[in-house]
Amino acid sequence: MIKGFVVAIDGPAGSGKSTVAKRIAKRLNLLYIDTGAMYRALTLAALNKNISPSDVASVINLAKKIRIKLEDSPKGLKVALNGVDVTSTIRTPQVNTCVSDIAKIKEVREIMVLEQRKLAQGNNVVLEGRDIGTVVFPKAKFKFFLDAGVDERTKRRFKEMQGVSIDEVKTNVKQRDKIDSGRKIAPLKCADDAVYIDTTKMSIDEVVNTILKYVKHG
Ligand code: DC
């Protein structure tokens, strides 16, 4: 496989991106980069410092200072913020509530995109996020956009979370859809040349196999 081979997987919350991207990475021996985890780590850093997402200058300042590390581990992807393991704390309802407002800040996106390109450089990678096929790697060899109905996506997210009601999860999923798709910079959308996959009625294996067919024949 040529070096610098990029598989881009975009889509909204609960569309199956993470599960699918991890499996694709394993099957094809690609480096897995969860870009959402990076926006989440910055959001956690802001919450820890009592910085509101609306305090844009402070958020940008923080984004310039923090160190986010994504590391492969036997238990899966490990996320470290300034050397501290935050793999599970970046998935709390508080982070879910604030992350889209942090991710819509132009300068934050510029910093993250540069970092994502650096992480991918020289590697064969699969990246998942919202703007991989449109902004981060517009020339990626393979692009996929995973989608699913909001009720199905809510159910999937609800299964992964504790201490929240299904209604709260649905409200958050819809709110994030709205902010992520409506923002001016790098909004969530399917790239013109991406393969669109509606995963609502598909199993994980079916989605993985669909993607693998494209990648193996491409
Ligand atoms: O995939 P996720 O749910 O972990 O992503 C969390 C948030 O981060 C998502 O609601 C929007 C933002 N995000 C983004 O704006 N761009 C990306 N490439 C990845 C995530």
Coordinates of N, CA, C and O and ligand atoms in Angstrom, one line a residue, residues 9-15 17-18 34-40 43 90-91 95-96 98-105 109 112-113 116 127-133 136 157 172-173 175-177 179-181 183 185-188, ligand 1:
I9 N -13.7 9.3 7.0 CA -15.1 8.9 7.4 C -15.7 10.0 8.2 O -15.3 10.4 9.3
D10 N -16.7 10.6 7.6 CA -17.5 11.7 8.2 C -18.9 11.3 8.5 O -19.4 10.3 7.9
G11 N -19.5 12.0 9.4 CA -20.9 11.8 9.7 C -21.3 12.4 11.0 O -20.5 12.8 11.8
P12 N -22.6 12.4 11.3 CA -23.1 13.0 12.6 C -22.9 12.0 13.7 O -22.6 10.9 13.5
A13 N -23.2 12.5 14.9 CA -23.1 11.7 16.2 C -24.0 10.5 16.0 O -25.1 10.6 15.6
G14 N -23.4 9.3 16.4 CA -24.2 8.1 16.4 C -24.4 7.4 15.0 O -25.1 6.5 14.9
S15 N -23.7 7.9 14.1 CA -23.8 7.3 12.7 C -23.0 6.0 12.6 O -23.1 5.4 11.6
K17 N -19.5 6.0 13.0 CA -18.2 6.3 12.5 C -17.1 5.6 13.3 O -16.2 5.0 12.8
S18 N -17.1 5.8 14.6 CA -16.0 5.4 15.5 C -15.8 3.9 15.4 O -14.7 3.4 15.2
D34 N -9.1 9.7 15.7 CA -10.5 10.1 16.1 C -10.4 11.7 16.3 O -10.0 12.1 17.4
T35 N -10.8 12.4 15.3 CA -10.7 13.9 15.4 C -11.7 14.5 16.4 O -11.4 15.5 17.0
G36 N -12.8 13.8 16.6 CA -13.8 14.3 17.6 C -13.2 14.3 19.0 O -13.4 15.2 19.8
A37 N -12.3 13.3 19.2 CA -11.7 13.2 20.6 C -10.8 14.4 20.8 O -10.7 14.9 22.0
M38 N -10.2 15.0 19.8 CA -9.4 16.2 20.0 C -10.2 17.4 20.4 O -9.9 18.2 21.3
Y39 N -11.4 17.6 19.7 CA -12.3 18.7 20.1 C -12.8 18.5 21.5 O -13.0 19.4 22.3
R40 N -13.1 17.2 21.8 CA -13.6 16.9 23.1 C -12.5 17.2 24.2 O -12.8 17.7 25.3
T43 N -12.4 20.8 24.9 CA -13.6 21.1 25.6 C -13.5 20.8 27.1 O -13.8 21.6 28.0
I90 N -13.7 12.5 28.5 CA -14.1 13.4 27.3 C -15.4 13.0 26.8 O -15.9 13.5 25.8
R91 N -16.0 11.9 27.4 CA -17.3 11.4 26.9 C -18.5 11.7 27.8 O -19.5 11.1 27.8
V95 N -19.3 17.5 28.5 CA -18.5 17.7 27.3 C -19.4 17.6 26.1 O -19.3 18.5 25.2
N96 N -20.3 16.7 26.0 CA -21.3 16.6 24.9 C -22.0 17.9 24.7 O -22.3 18.3 23.6
C98 N -21.1 21.0 25.5 CA -20.3 22.2 25.1 C -19.4 22.0 23.8 O -19.0 23.0 23.2
V99 N -19.2 20.7 23.4 CA -18.2 20.5 22.4 C -18.5 21.2 21.0 O -17.6 21.7 20.4
S100 N -19.7 21.2 20.6 CA -20.0 21.8 19.3 C -19.8 23.3 19.3 O -19.4 23.9 18.3
D101 N -20.0 24.0 20.5 CA -19.8 25.4 20.5 C -18.3 25.7 20.5 O -17.9 26.7 19.9
I102 N -17.5 24.8 21.0 CA -16.0 25.0 20.9 C -15.5 24.7 19.5 O -14.7 25.4 19.0
A103 N -16.1 23.7 18.9 CA -15.7 23.2 17.6 C -16.0 24.2 16.5 O -15.6 24.0 15.4
K104 N -16.9 25.1 16.8 CA -17.3 26.0 15.7 C -16.4 27.3 15.6 O -16.5 28.1 14.7
I105 N -15.5 27.4 16.5 CA -14.5 28.5 16.5 C -13.5 28.4 15.5 O -12.7 27.4 15.5
R109 N -10.5 25.4 14.9 CA -10.5 24.5 13.8 C -9.1 24.5 13.1 O -8.6 23.5 12.7
M112 N -6.6 22.6 15.1 CA -6.9 21.1 15.1 C -6.6 20.5 13.7 O -6.0 19.4 13.6
V113 N -7.0 21.2 12.6 CA -6.7 20.7 11.3 C -5.2 20.5 11.0 O -4.8 19.5 10.5
Q116 N -4.1 17.5 12.9 CA -4.6 16.3 12.3 C -3.8 15.9 11.1 O -3.4 14.8 10.8
L127 N -9.2 8.5 9.2 CA -9.6 9.6 10.1 C -11.1 9.7 10.1 O -11.8 9.5 9.1
E128 N -11.7 9.9 11.3 CA -13.1 10.1 11.4 C -13.5 11.4 12.0 O -12.7 11.9 12.9
G129 N -14.5 12.1 11.5 CA -14.9 13.4 12.0 C -16.1 14.0 11.3 O -17.1 13.3 11.0
R130 N -16.0 15.3 11.1 CA -17.1 16.0 10.4 C -16.7 16.6 9.1 O -17.5 16.8 8.2
D131 N -15.4 16.9 9.0 CA -14.9 17.7 7.9 C -13.6 17.1 7.3 O -12.8 17.7 6.7
I132 N -13.5 15.8 7.4 CA -12.3 15.1 7.0 C -12.2 15.1 5.4 O -11.3 15.6 4.8
G133 N -13.3 14.7 4.8 CA -13.4 14.6 3.3 C -13.5 16.0 2.7 O -13.2 16.2 1.5
V136 N -10.1 18.6 5.8 CA -8.8 18.2 6.4 C -8.0 17.4 5.2 O -6.9 17.7 5.0
R157 N -26.3 6.0 20.9 CA -25.6 6.9 21.9 C -26.0 6.5 23.3 O -25.2 6.5 24.2
N172 N -29.5 16.4 22.9 CA -28.1 16.7 22.6 C -27.7 16.3 21.2 O -27.0 17.1 20.5
V173 N -28.1 15.2 20.7 CA -27.8 14.7 19.4 C -28.3 15.8 18.4 O -27.6 16.2 17.5
Q175 N -29.2 18.9 18.9 CA -28.6 20.2 19.1 C -27.2 20.2 18.4 O -26.8 21.1 17.7
R176 N -26.4 19.1 18.6 CA -25.1 19.0 17.9 C -25.2 18.9 16.4 O -24.5 19.6 15.7
D177 N -26.2 18.2 15.9 CA -26.5 18.2 14.5 C -26.6 19.6 14.0 O -26.1 20.0 12.9
I179 N -25.8 22.6 15.3 CA -24.6 23.4 15.4 C -23.5 23.0 14.4 O -23.0 23.8 13.6
D180 N -23.3 21.6 14.3 CA -22.2 21.1 13.5 C -22.6 21.3 12.0 O -21.7 21.6 11.2
S181 N -23.8 21.2 11.6 CA -24.2 21.4 10.2 C -24.4 22.9 9.8 O -24.2 23.2 8.7
R183 N -22.7 25.6 11.2 CA -21.6 26.5 11.4 C -21.1 27.0 10.1 O -21.2 26.3 9.0
I185 N -17.8 27.7 9.4 CA -16.5 27.1 9.0 C -16.6 25.5 9.0 O -17.0 25.0 10.0
A186 N -16.3 24.9 7.9 CA -16.2 23.5 7.8 C -17.5 22.8 8.4 O -17.3 21.9 9.3
P187 N -18.6 23.1 7.9 CA -19.8 22.5 8.5 C -19.9 21.0 8.1 O -19.3 20.6 7.1
L188 N -20.6 20.2 8.9 CA -20.8 18.8 8.7 C -21.6 18.7 7.4 O -22.8 19.2 7.3
Ligands
DC1 O1 -17.5 12.5 16.8 P1 -17.7 13.1 18.2 O2 -19.1 13.0 18.6 O3 -16.7 12.6 19.2 O4 -17.4 14.7 18.0 C1 -17.6 15.6 19.0 C2 -17.8 17.0 18.4 O5 -16.6 17.5 17.8 C3 -18.9 17.1 17.3 O6 -20.2 17.3 17.8 C4 -18.4 18.2 16.5 C5 -16.9 18.3 16.7 N1 -16.1 17.8 15.6 C6 -15.8 18.6 14.5 O7 -16.4 19.8 14.5 N2 -15.0 18.3 13.5 C7 -14.5 17.1 13.5 N3 -13.6 16.7 12.5 C8 -14.7 16.1 14.6 C9 -15.6 16.5 15.6

